[in-house]
Amino acid sequence: MKPRKIWLTINGADRMLVCDPENDYLAQVLRRIGLTSVKIGCDTGVCGSCSVILNGKLVRSCARKIKKVEEYSRITTLEGIGTPDNLHPLQVAWMNHGAVQCGFCAPGFIVSAYALLLQNDNPTREEVRGWFQKHRNVCRCTGYKQLVDAVMAAARVVRGEATIEEISYTPPEDNECYGKPLVRPAALAKVTGLADYGEDMALKMPPETLHVAVVQPRVAHHAKILKINTEEALNMPGVVKVITHADIKANGGTNQMAEANLHERSTVTLPSRKILCDEKIFRYGDVVALAIAHTPAQARAAAAKVVVDVEPLPEYLNFLDAVMPDAIRVHEDTPNLFCYQPVLKGDALEDAEKIPEILDDSACSVEGSFYSSREPHLSIEGCTVQAYFDEEDCLTFQCKSQGLYTSISRIGASLGVPMDKLRIVDNFNGASFGWSTNAGDLCLAGAAAVAVNGPVALSLSYEEHQHFSGKRCPSYSNGRVACDEKGRITAAEFDVGLDHGAYSWGGDHVMEKPVRFSFFPYNVPHVAGLCRVANTNHTFGTAYRSYGSPQAYTMSEALMDMLAEKMGIDPFEFRWINIARPGDTNINSHVFKDYPMQEMMEKLRPHYETAVADAKAADTPEKRRGVGLAWGGFNVTEGGTDQCTVILELDAEDRILKFDTWQDLGQGGDVGSLMVTLEALKPMGVTPDRIRLCQNDTKICPDSGMSAASRSHYMNGHATRMAAEKLMAAMQKPDGTYRTYAQMKAEDIDTRFEATYTCTVDPTITRLDPNTGVGDPTPAFTYVLNMAEVEVDTATGKTTVMRFVCVYDVGKIGNIAAVEGQAYGGISHSIGFALSEDYSDVKKHTNIARSGVPYIKDIPDQIVLIACENAREDGPFGSSGASEAFQSSGHVALINAIYNACGVRIFDLPALPEKVKAGLDLLAAGNTITPPKKYFLGSDLYEELENIKANPVKFRGHDMFEFLGEGEGARFY
């Protein structure tokens, strides 16, 4: 390397830099001098997070080599557009129009929008969308609509048609904040580029910090490891250590990530996942060694020199191959098909074989087999972790985690560090949508920190992250449903196989979702269903928003449309006939928690009637138009084991300190915590400026549980109410006024109160019976009703979403901007799931673009959200949960709309243009499109149900809990 000195005019000032002209990219150089608003996400120029203005033109700086940048070039980054005390209208609009969620993409979008407004300060919405499309700006959180709203608002200020105050939200004078769009506390740092995300923290670590690179052999999906050759890597410049599984064990670790298989029918006896593989590679993204060096480049160069000798083994890359009778075991301790859960209702509880009889005797029935894909999360920020031993000698992780205390339990004894000496701190982070519920990246960084007894920074490239992180479980399903002559459902049967990939952790949990959410929320009197989960040699299954329910709706909502068509009943009217009404039970034989279904359909009806008329009017042979529907919903909380602890403290300045671990992955953990605290302390008249959030550090915060299962608002709200009652009782004087901190101390009254809310306070909560599927595992639900309008190009098969309407019920809304943000984002993910997203080809699906991430023109600007606010009697302040319902079933509304438009039903996701075109060609040739042949999922459905009946297992139910007392929660066995 021969360094080059270069002068650049950055944000108006001339600055001298020294660069490597051959290897440095503009983004790296800008970040190195502290301009960390410039984010590097994809590192391949396809996400726009690194956008800067170079000599008047918007460029993606991660793809611009410094040698291509002329001396004295003018560069503008977000830092040059606005500061916290001198904000640009775009930054204000981003904060006040719900455009900030995780915030990782915000600097790139604001710079991009700034460049647009320099050229055109009066753009139309379509011009804004066209600009973001052209410049490859991707947002994975918002669904784009709120971003366009923000640009349009800011443009009014730029043109002098509005003031900053007019585009800002001001809290109401009466302090009735609940439900209002209060700005997120972290928004200011995010829109000014001052929020330090993972790689920003890595740049700001102490100088002795070493850097870690992973060795992912990528030679096979399944292989026996013969030898790991590290000699050449150890001799590379700057290398401190190259560690393997042997080093972890030498330091007292087990090298085994902790797992808990809770289901009574699980056959797993041993933890399935190693930190660093020792004897076998189980999937393409497995890591076998870590190279630790003084610089990231040195670590990567060393990692590339590690050679792994392997002996290939049979590879099973899908559920169907893995469960064949002659398949070898992926893990020696368990059959590949390692768990299953039945659901029986009505006559099936007595004899499952009665269901085929009911189906056969009904007026009409339909059946089909369906596949849902291995959907990748595609967060723009991937895996990045810093690990070090802190001042109390705790192994500390600065990271992205959706469950700080859960991460500690998953690390367990794997590193040889006692669990009480593990500390987890959430960085600002660029979203997750579920993949960061797994602590695999923390274990890698921790192993390196232990090996060198010092601070380290681990960073995976986006391709490494793609192969390393988990994905949504693919599903194979067979289903059949029937109705009487009036269109009322008589019975249903279904059989679902979930591909959980290489590792089993969580498989027995996700497996319970299809047997809860198939045919939700309809009244189905008789049901026989089964869900099975198996290991394969593909990437492992992990949490993803609406965990496990999209697989159910893929089958059941398609069958509802198919049955409606066969009966000659409009799909809206068919659903109207069959929605559950008060007293009706779900397929687990329990009453629905709420019955907003009729109200929701009444709200959608005029939109549906208009959409059908518009589609008919716009339909042409070249551009076919159609409308599709899908009901959906999801549970709230993790069930009987769920608990949440928070602390409220009055400080010396008479502020209220709130301590919790409401992990904010972009969904709004900060503003959610603020909202419930304001509402809980409303009798005291507490205003937002008096609340200080102290969040997401296990050293100072109690365990508030995971940011998952749509649980956070529900659980944290209850716990906060309990803590607030204790604090207000202590502060209240006999005359009804409240003491100050000084008065509390003078009277020797405690100023700090902790409270724990646990779901075990609800005696109706029972896990699903492992023999029948009867049960009521969670205390609340959310509901959505989706309508999609699409246009299909008959020449290419490409589907364009024209409009999307979502009617939803999440109980009383806590913060309308946050809830709508989750809705827009969930809908955009649903569109991607339906039309483009996939991680099946490990050689192809290496970045967000190649994996099918939706850009702005793939998402309609017309997304209509209609709230049904039915306050929950048992919810905190009337609220339920939010987020996950919005991604449960929207994809099937699109699939149904494609069929309505052109007669092509897609049975295996995603509905790529070539699939739709192939269907159109079949129809044009006079052929019909039939469902795939019934999938073989390991045995016949009724054979398996009979086997379960003959071999029942004990239902643990409430025997799993030991109550510890009021406010203490419960111990789980």
PDB file of C-alpha atoms in Angstrom, residues 133-385:
ATOM      1  CA  GLN A 133     -36.069   4.160  -6.464  1.00  0.00           C
ATOM      2  CA  LYS A 134     -33.435   5.541  -8.804  1.00  0.00           C
ATOM      3  CA  HIS A 135     -30.929   6.017  -5.995  1.00  0.00           C
ATOM      4  CA  ARG A 136     -31.550   2.605  -4.411  1.00  0.00           C
ATOM      5  CA  ASN A 137     -32.577   3.890  -0.991  1.00  0.00           C
ATOM      6  CA  VAL A 138     -34.006   0.994   1.022  1.00  0.00           C
ATOM      7  CA  CYS A 139     -36.004   1.161   4.228  1.00  0.00           C
ATOM      8  CA  ARG A 140     -36.934  -2.173   5.784  1.00  0.00           C
ATOM      9  CA  CYS A 141     -38.940  -0.732   8.710  1.00  0.00           C
ATOM     10  CA  THR A 142     -41.435   1.817   7.450  1.00  0.00           C
ATOM     11  CA  GLY A 143     -42.875   0.596   4.181  1.00  0.00           C
ATOM     12  CA  TYR A 144     -41.810   3.967   2.694  1.00  0.00           C
ATOM     13  CA  LYS A 145     -45.131   5.827   2.969  1.00  0.00           C
ATOM     14  CA  GLN A 146     -44.100   7.800   6.055  1.00  0.00           C
ATOM     15  CA  LEU A 147     -40.812   8.724   4.367  1.00  0.00           C
ATOM     16  CA  VAL A 148     -42.650  10.288   1.449  1.00  0.00           C
ATOM     17  CA  ASP A 149     -44.980  12.033   3.898  1.00  0.00           C
ATOM     18  CA  ALA A 150     -41.909  13.551   5.567  1.00  0.00           C
ATOM     19  CA  VAL A 151     -40.397  14.790   2.299  1.00  0.00           C
ATOM     20  CA  MET A 152     -43.674  16.400   1.266  1.00  0.00           C
ATOM     21  CA  ALA A 153     -43.986  18.158   4.635  1.00  0.00           C
ATOM     22  CA  ALA A 154     -40.378  19.366   4.602  1.00  0.00           C
ATOM     23  CA  ALA A 155     -40.743  20.649   1.042  1.00  0.00           C
ATOM     24  CA  ARG A 156     -43.544  22.956   2.199  1.00  0.00           C
ATOM     25  CA  VAL A 157     -41.166  24.552   4.706  1.00  0.00           C
ATOM     26  CA  VAL A 158     -38.370  24.804   2.135  1.00  0.00           C
ATOM     27  CA  ARG A 159     -40.773  26.624  -0.203  1.00  0.00           C
ATOM     28  CA  GLY A 160     -41.877  28.957   2.588  1.00  0.00           C
ATOM     29  CA  GLU A 161     -45.435  27.637   2.661  1.00  0.00           C
ATOM     30  CA  ALA A 162     -45.223  26.298   6.218  1.00  0.00           C
ATOM     31  CA  THR A 163     -43.209  26.770   9.374  1.00  0.00           C
ATOM     32  CA  ILE A 164     -41.210  24.223  11.318  1.00  0.00           C
ATOM     33  CA  GLU A 165     -43.853  24.425  14.058  1.00  0.00           C
ATOM     34  CA  GLU A 166     -46.596  23.566  11.607  1.00  0.00           C
ATOM     35  CA  ILE A 167     -44.949  20.265  10.649  1.00  0.00           C
ATOM     36  CA  SER A 168     -44.096  19.359  14.253  1.00  0.00           C
ATOM     37  CA  TYR A 169     -46.232  17.541  16.791  1.00  0.00           C
ATOM     38  CA  THR A 170     -46.754  19.356  20.094  1.00  0.00           C
ATOM     39  CA  PRO A 171     -47.886  17.323  23.127  1.00  0.00           C
ATOM     40  CA  PRO A 172     -51.386  18.326  24.269  1.00  0.00           C
ATOM     41  CA  GLU A 173     -51.663  20.874  27.055  1.00  0.00           C
ATOM     42  CA  ASP A 174     -53.995  18.597  29.004  1.00  0.00           C
ATOM     43  CA  ASN A 175     -51.235  15.962  29.068  1.00  0.00           C
ATOM     44  CA  GLU A 176     -53.563  13.340  27.574  1.00  0.00           C
ATOM     45  CA  CYS A 177     -50.697  11.756  25.655  1.00  0.00           C
ATOM     46  CA  TYR A 178     -51.785   8.133  25.402  1.00  0.00           C
ATOM     47  CA  GLY A 179     -52.561   7.250  21.807  1.00  0.00           C
ATOM     48  CA  LYS A 180     -50.978  10.429  20.465  1.00  0.00           C
ATOM     49  CA  PRO A 181     -47.943  10.523  18.116  1.00  0.00           C
ATOM     50  CA  LEU A 182     -45.322  11.657  20.623  1.00  0.00           C
ATOM     51  CA  VAL A 183     -41.892  11.827  18.994  1.00  0.00           C
ATOM     52  CA  ARG A 184     -39.559   8.984  19.879  1.00  0.00           C
ATOM     53  CA  PRO A 185     -36.934   9.998  22.452  1.00  0.00           C
ATOM     54  CA  ALA A 186     -34.117   8.612  20.266  1.00  0.00           C
ATOM     55  CA  ALA A 187     -35.339  10.277  17.077  1.00  0.00           C
ATOM     56  CA  LEU A 188     -33.163  13.389  17.397  1.00  0.00           C
ATOM     57  CA  ALA A 189     -29.945  11.393  17.631  1.00  0.00           C
ATOM     58  CA  LYS A 190     -30.998   9.250  14.670  1.00  0.00           C
ATOM     59  CA  VAL A 191     -31.905  12.089  12.285  1.00  0.00           C
ATOM     60  CA  THR A 192     -28.701  13.979  13.027  1.00  0.00           C
ATOM     61  CA  GLY A 193     -26.423  10.984  12.565  1.00  0.00           C
ATOM     62  CA  LEU A 194     -25.283  11.023  16.200  1.00  0.00           C
ATOM     63  CA  ALA A 195     -26.784   7.685  17.198  1.00  0.00           C
ATOM     64  CA  ASP A 196     -23.937   5.185  17.408  1.00  0.00           C
ATOM     65  CA  TYR A 197     -24.859   1.846  15.838  1.00  0.00           C
ATOM     66  CA  GLY A 198     -22.739  -1.290  16.027  1.00  0.00           C
ATOM     67  CA  GLU A 199     -20.006  -0.375  13.564  1.00  0.00           C
ATOM     68  CA  ASP A 200     -19.944   3.189  14.899  1.00  0.00           C
ATOM     69  CA  MET A 201     -19.216   1.787  18.352  1.00  0.00           C
ATOM     70  CA  ALA A 202     -16.464  -0.379  16.875  1.00  0.00           C
ATOM     71  CA  LEU A 203     -14.753   2.730  15.489  1.00  0.00           C
ATOM     72  CA  LYS A 204     -14.915   4.369  18.916  1.00  0.00           C
ATOM     73  CA  MET A 205     -13.576   1.489  21.001  1.00  0.00           C
ATOM     74  CA  PRO A 206     -10.235   1.869  22.853  1.00  0.00           C
ATOM     75  CA  PRO A 207      -7.100   1.679  20.659  1.00  0.00           C
ATOM     76  CA  GLU A 208      -6.062  -1.734  22.001  1.00  0.00           C
ATOM     77  CA  THR A 209      -9.256  -3.299  20.657  1.00  0.00           C
ATOM     78  CA  LEU A 210      -8.589  -6.256  18.381  1.00  0.00           C
ATOM     79  CA  HIS A 211     -10.704  -7.225  15.394  1.00  0.00           C
ATOM     80  CA  VAL A 212     -12.323 -10.557  14.677  1.00  0.00           C
ATOM     81  CA  ALA A 213     -13.140 -12.222  11.359  1.00  0.00           C
ATOM     82  CA  VAL A 214     -15.048 -15.457  10.889  1.00  0.00           C
ATOM     83  CA  VAL A 215     -14.000 -18.531   8.982  1.00  0.00           C
ATOM     84  CA  GLN A 216     -17.041 -19.849   7.119  1.00  0.00           C
ATOM     85  CA  PRO A 217     -15.805 -22.686   4.900  1.00  0.00           C
ATOM     86  CA  ARG A 218     -18.791 -22.502   2.519  1.00  0.00           C
ATOM     87  CA  VAL A 219     -17.718 -25.781   0.955  1.00  0.00           C
ATOM     88  CA  ALA A 220     -20.818 -27.791   1.796  1.00  0.00           C
ATOM     89  CA  HIS A 221     -24.137 -27.819   3.639  1.00  0.00           C
ATOM     90  CA  HIS A 222     -23.179 -30.990   5.493  1.00  0.00           C
ATOM     91  CA  ALA A 223     -19.702 -32.413   5.972  1.00  0.00           C
ATOM     92  CA  LYS A 224     -17.381 -34.152   8.382  1.00  0.00           C
ATOM     93  CA  ILE A 225     -14.487 -31.927   9.453  1.00  0.00           C
ATOM     94  CA  LEU A 226     -11.193 -33.754   8.957  1.00  0.00           C
ATOM     95  CA  LYS A 227      -8.780 -30.962   9.819  1.00  0.00           C
ATOM     96  CA  ILE A 228      -8.725 -27.209  10.423  1.00  0.00           C
ATOM     97  CA  ASN A 229      -5.420 -25.826   9.134  1.00  0.00           C
ATOM     98  CA  THR A 230      -4.531 -22.528  10.834  1.00  0.00           C
ATOM     99  CA  GLU A 231      -0.744 -22.416  10.449  1.00  0.00           C
ATOM    100  CA  GLU A 232      -0.614 -20.074   7.456  1.00  0.00           C
ATOM    101  CA  ALA A 233      -3.225 -17.786   8.999  1.00  0.00           C
ATOM    102  CA  LEU A 234      -1.239 -17.505  12.227  1.00  0.00           C
ATOM    103  CA  ASN A 235       1.759 -16.203  10.278  1.00  0.00           C
ATOM    104  CA  MET A 236      -0.188 -13.436   8.540  1.00  0.00           C
ATOM    105  CA  PRO A 237       0.673  -9.792   9.413  1.00  0.00           C
ATOM    106  CA  GLY A 238      -1.009  -8.391  12.519  1.00  0.00           C
ATOM    107  CA  VAL A 239      -2.509 -11.690  13.651  1.00  0.00           C
ATOM    108  CA  VAL A 240      -2.742 -12.215  17.405  1.00  0.00           C
ATOM    109  CA  LYS A 241      -4.635 -15.517  17.499  1.00  0.00           C
ATOM    110  CA  VAL A 242      -6.629 -17.922  15.410  1.00  0.00           C
ATOM    111  CA  ILE A 243      -9.003 -19.892  17.609  1.00  0.00           C
ATOM    112  CA  THR A 244     -11.046 -23.035  17.094  1.00  0.00           C
ATOM    113  CA  HIS A 245     -13.392 -25.093  19.255  1.00  0.00           C
ATOM    114  CA  ALA A 246     -10.356 -26.444  21.118  1.00  0.00           C
ATOM    115  CA  ASP A 247      -9.466 -22.970  22.399  1.00  0.00           C
ATOM    116  CA  ILE A 248     -12.961 -22.398  23.772  1.00  0.00           C
ATOM    117  CA  LYS A 249     -12.823 -25.697  25.638  1.00  0.00           C
ATOM    118  CA  ALA A 250      -9.309 -24.956  26.880  1.00  0.00           C
ATOM    119  CA  ASN A 251     -10.700 -21.762  28.438  1.00  0.00           C
ATOM    120  CA  GLY A 252     -13.369 -23.718  30.312  1.00  0.00           C
ATOM    121  CA  GLY A 253     -16.231 -23.285  27.892  1.00  0.00           C
ATOM    122  CA  THR A 254     -18.536 -26.002  26.616  1.00  0.00           C
ATOM    123  CA  ASN A 255     -18.592 -24.568  23.068  1.00  0.00           C
ATOM    124  CA  GLN A 256     -22.280 -25.457  23.175  1.00  0.00           C
ATOM    125  CA  MET A 257     -25.032 -22.862  22.968  1.00  0.00           C
ATOM    126  CA  ALA A 258     -27.698 -23.486  25.601  1.00  0.00           C
ATOM    127  CA  GLU A 259     -31.033 -24.799  24.375  1.00  0.00           C
ATOM    128  CA  ALA A 260     -34.354 -25.518  26.007  1.00  0.00           C
ATOM    129  CA  ASN A 261     -36.776 -27.887  24.342  1.00  0.00           C
ATOM    130  CA  LEU A 262     -40.028 -27.437  26.177  1.00  0.00           C
ATOM    131  CA  HIS A 263     -42.462 -29.568  24.242  1.00  0.00           C
ATOM    132  CA  GLU A 264     -43.487 -32.877  25.721  1.00  0.00           C
ATOM    133  CA  ARG A 265     -42.986 -34.647  22.394  1.00  0.00           C
ATOM    134  CA  SER A 266     -39.547 -33.285  21.554  1.00  0.00           C
ATOM    135  CA  THR A 267     -36.998 -36.032  20.905  1.00  0.00           C
ATOM    136  CA  VAL A 268     -34.024 -33.692  21.206  1.00  0.00           C
ATOM    137  CA  THR A 269     -31.717 -34.759  24.035  1.00  0.00           C
ATOM    138  CA  LEU A 270     -28.586 -32.683  23.362  1.00  0.00           C
ATOM    139  CA  PRO A 271     -28.018 -29.045  22.428  1.00  0.00           C
ATOM    140  CA  SER A 272     -27.627 -28.984  18.678  1.00  0.00           C
ATOM    141  CA  ARG A 273     -25.536 -25.872  18.034  1.00  0.00           C
ATOM    142  CA  LYS A 274     -21.811 -25.351  18.621  1.00  0.00           C
ATOM    143  CA  ILE A 275     -20.203 -21.925  18.716  1.00  0.00           C
ATOM    144  CA  LEU A 276     -17.356 -23.161  16.509  1.00  0.00           C
ATOM    145  CA  CYS A 277     -17.973 -26.425  14.696  1.00  0.00           C
ATOM    146  CA  ASP A 278     -15.719 -29.276  15.760  1.00  0.00           C
ATOM    147  CA  GLU A 279     -16.726 -32.561  14.148  1.00  0.00           C
ATOM    148  CA  LYS A 280     -19.234 -31.548  11.484  1.00  0.00           C
ATOM    149  CA  ILE A 281     -20.498 -28.667   9.378  1.00  0.00           C
ATOM    150  CA  PHE A 282     -24.288 -28.737   9.522  1.00  0.00           C
ATOM    151  CA  ARG A 283     -25.170 -25.909   7.121  1.00  0.00           C
ATOM    152  CA  TYR A 284     -23.566 -23.483   4.680  1.00  0.00           C
ATOM    153  CA  GLY A 285     -23.074 -20.610   7.140  1.00  0.00           C
ATOM    154  CA  ASP A 286     -21.390 -22.503   9.974  1.00  0.00           C
ATOM    155  CA  VAL A 287     -18.265 -20.975  11.530  1.00  0.00           C
ATOM    156  CA  VAL A 288     -15.249 -23.181  12.335  1.00  0.00           C
ATOM    157  CA  ALA A 289     -12.640 -20.639  13.447  1.00  0.00           C
ATOM    158  CA  LEU A 290     -12.021 -16.989  14.311  1.00  0.00           C
ATOM    159  CA  ALA A 291      -9.044 -14.900  13.213  1.00  0.00           C
ATOM    160  CA  ILE A 292      -8.104 -12.126  15.656  1.00  0.00           C
ATOM    161  CA  ALA A 293      -5.826  -9.315  14.497  1.00  0.00           C
ATOM    162  CA  HIS A 294      -4.978  -5.665  14.992  1.00  0.00           C
ATOM    163  CA  THR A 295      -7.102  -4.386  12.085  1.00  0.00           C
ATOM    164  CA  PRO A 296     -10.250  -5.597  10.353  1.00  0.00           C
ATOM    165  CA  ALA A 297      -8.330  -6.054   7.082  1.00  0.00           C
ATOM    166  CA  GLN A 298      -5.655  -8.145   8.780  1.00  0.00           C
ATOM    167  CA  ALA A 299      -8.260 -10.327  10.464  1.00  0.00           C
ATOM    168  CA  ARG A 300     -10.076 -10.914   7.178  1.00  0.00           C
ATOM    169  CA  ALA A 301      -6.860 -11.707   5.343  1.00  0.00           C
ATOM    170  CA  ALA A 302      -5.944 -14.251   8.006  1.00  0.00           C
ATOM    171  CA  ALA A 303      -9.419 -15.822   7.986  1.00  0.00           C
ATOM    172  CA  ALA A 304      -9.078 -16.349   4.240  1.00  0.00           C
ATOM    173  CA  LYS A 305      -5.924 -18.407   4.846  1.00  0.00           C
ATOM    174  CA  VAL A 306      -7.592 -20.947   7.135  1.00  0.00           C
ATOM    175  CA  VAL A 307      -8.094 -24.177   5.202  1.00  0.00           C
ATOM    176  CA  VAL A 308     -10.726 -26.698   6.302  1.00  0.00           C
ATOM    177  CA  ASP A 309     -10.481 -30.254   5.029  1.00  0.00           C
ATOM    178  CA  VAL A 310     -13.876 -31.953   4.909  1.00  0.00           C
ATOM    179  CA  GLU A 311     -15.557 -35.171   3.868  1.00  0.00           C
ATOM    180  CA  PRO A 312     -18.951 -34.449   2.244  1.00  0.00           C
ATOM    181  CA  LEU A 313     -22.034 -36.034   3.819  1.00  0.00           C
ATOM    182  CA  PRO A 314     -25.577 -36.397   2.431  1.00  0.00           C
ATOM    183  CA  GLU A 315     -27.302 -33.022   2.312  1.00  0.00           C
ATOM    184  CA  TYR A 316     -31.011 -32.525   2.975  1.00  0.00           C
ATOM    185  CA  LEU A 317     -31.921 -29.019   1.923  1.00  0.00           C
ATOM    186  CA  ASN A 318     -35.654 -29.244   2.552  1.00  0.00           C
ATOM    187  CA  PHE A 319     -38.147 -30.889   4.874  1.00  0.00           C
ATOM    188  CA  LEU A 320     -39.388 -33.379   2.280  1.00  0.00           C
ATOM    189  CA  ASP A 321     -35.961 -34.937   1.757  1.00  0.00           C
ATOM    190  CA  ALA A 322     -35.022 -34.909   5.438  1.00  0.00           C
ATOM    191  CA  VAL A 323     -38.051 -36.941   6.572  1.00  0.00           C
ATOM    192  CA  MET A 324     -37.750 -39.697   3.994  1.00  0.00           C
ATOM    193  CA  PRO A 325     -37.359 -43.134   5.624  1.00  0.00           C
ATOM    194  CA  ASP A 326     -33.819 -43.642   4.320  1.00  0.00           C
ATOM    195  CA  ALA A 327     -32.496 -40.186   5.329  1.00  0.00           C
ATOM    196  CA  ILE A 328     -29.574 -40.216   7.762  1.00  0.00           C
ATOM    197  CA  ARG A 329     -29.830 -38.146  10.918  1.00  0.00           C
ATOM    198  CA  VAL A 330     -28.643 -34.558  10.829  1.00  0.00           C
ATOM    199  CA  HIS A 331     -28.023 -34.849  14.588  1.00  0.00           C
ATOM    200  CA  GLU A 332     -27.223 -38.237  16.019  1.00  0.00           C
ATOM    201  CA  ASP A 333     -29.317 -37.862  19.186  1.00  0.00           C
ATOM    202  CA  THR A 334     -32.644 -37.336  17.420  1.00  0.00           C
ATOM    203  CA  PRO A 335     -34.585 -38.274  14.304  1.00  0.00           C
ATOM    204  CA  ASN A 336     -34.726 -35.470  11.767  1.00  0.00           C
ATOM    205  CA  LEU A 337     -38.452 -35.124  12.439  1.00  0.00           C
ATOM    206  CA  PHE A 338     -37.994 -34.214  16.079  1.00  0.00           C
ATOM    207  CA  CYS A 339     -41.348 -32.906  17.303  1.00  0.00           C
ATOM    208  CA  TYR A 340     -45.026 -32.669  16.398  1.00  0.00           C
ATOM    209  CA  GLN A 341     -48.190 -31.112  17.784  1.00  0.00           C
ATOM    210  CA  PRO A 342     -51.756 -32.169  16.928  1.00  0.00           C
ATOM    211  CA  VAL A 343     -54.949 -30.165  17.166  1.00  0.00           C
ATOM    212  CA  LEU A 344     -58.335 -31.860  17.477  1.00  0.00           C
ATOM    213  CA  LYS A 345     -61.694 -30.159  17.825  1.00  0.00           C
ATOM    214  CA  GLY A 346     -65.299 -31.243  17.884  1.00  0.00           C
ATOM    215  CA  ASP A 347     -65.863 -34.821  16.778  1.00  0.00           C
ATOM    216  CA  ALA A 348     -62.123 -35.253  16.213  1.00  0.00           C
ATOM    217  CA  LEU A 349     -61.572 -35.230  19.988  1.00  0.00           C
ATOM    218  CA  GLU A 350     -63.430 -38.515  20.130  1.00  0.00           C
ATOM    219  CA  ASP A 351     -62.177 -39.964  16.854  1.00  0.00           C
ATOM    220  CA  ALA A 352     -60.034 -38.075  14.331  1.00  0.00           C
ATOM    221  CA  GLU A 353     -61.184 -40.393  11.551  1.00  0.00           C
ATOM    222  CA  LYS A 354     -64.618 -38.756  11.724  1.00  0.00           C
ATOM    223  CA  ILE A 355     -63.239 -35.622  10.051  1.00  0.00           C
ATOM    224  CA  PRO A 356     -62.800 -37.188   6.575  1.00  0.00           C
ATOM    225  CA  GLU A 357     -66.357 -38.440   6.839  1.00  0.00           C
ATOM    226  CA  ILE A 358     -67.675 -34.944   7.638  1.00  0.00           C
ATOM    227  CA  LEU A 359     -65.613 -33.475   4.801  1.00  0.00           C
ATOM    228  CA  ASP A 360     -66.883 -36.090   2.341  1.00  0.00           C
ATOM    229  CA  ASP A 361     -70.499 -35.636   3.414  1.00  0.00           C
ATOM    230  CA  SER A 362     -70.425 -31.820   3.210  1.00  0.00           C
ATOM    231  CA  ALA A 363     -72.006 -29.913   0.329  1.00  0.00           C
ATOM    232  CA  CYS A 364     -68.654 -28.709  -0.983  1.00  0.00           C
ATOM    233  CA  SER A 365     -64.967 -29.142  -0.210  1.00  0.00           C
ATOM    234  CA  VAL A 366     -61.589 -28.079  -1.602  1.00  0.00           C
ATOM    235  CA  GLU A 367     -58.036 -29.186  -0.949  1.00  0.00           C
ATOM    236  CA  GLY A 368     -54.551 -28.032  -1.798  1.00  0.00           C
ATOM    237  CA  SER A 369     -50.871 -28.250  -0.968  1.00  0.00           C
ATOM    238  CA  PHE A 370     -48.850 -25.089  -0.331  1.00  0.00           C
ATOM    239  CA  TYR A 371     -45.248 -24.017   0.201  1.00  0.00           C
ATOM    240  CA  SER A 372     -44.051 -20.889   1.975  1.00  0.00           C
ATOM    241  CA  SER A 373     -40.437 -19.877   1.492  1.00  0.00           C
ATOM    242  CA  ARG A 374     -37.371 -19.428   3.676  1.00  0.00           C
ATOM    243  CA  GLU A 375     -37.958 -15.712   4.087  1.00  0.00           C
ATOM    244  CA  PRO A 376     -34.846 -13.694   5.013  1.00  0.00           C
ATOM    245  CA  HIS A 377     -35.208 -10.789   7.441  1.00  0.00           C
ATOM    246  CA  LEU A 378     -33.017  -8.464   5.340  1.00  0.00           C
ATOM    247  CA  SER A 379     -32.362  -5.871   8.008  1.00  0.00           C
ATOM    248  CA  ILE A 380     -29.959  -3.359   6.483  1.00  0.00           C
ATOM    249  CA  GLU A 381     -27.516  -3.688   9.386  1.00  0.00           C
ATOM    250  CA  GLY A 382     -26.133  -7.186   9.879  1.00  0.00           C
ATOM    251  CA  CYS A 383     -24.137  -8.801  12.700  1.00  0.00           C
ATOM    252  CA  THR A 384     -21.753  -6.541  14.594  1.00  0.00           C
ATOM    253  CA  VAL A 385     -20.682  -7.017  18.231  1.00  0.00           C
TER     254      VAL A 385
END
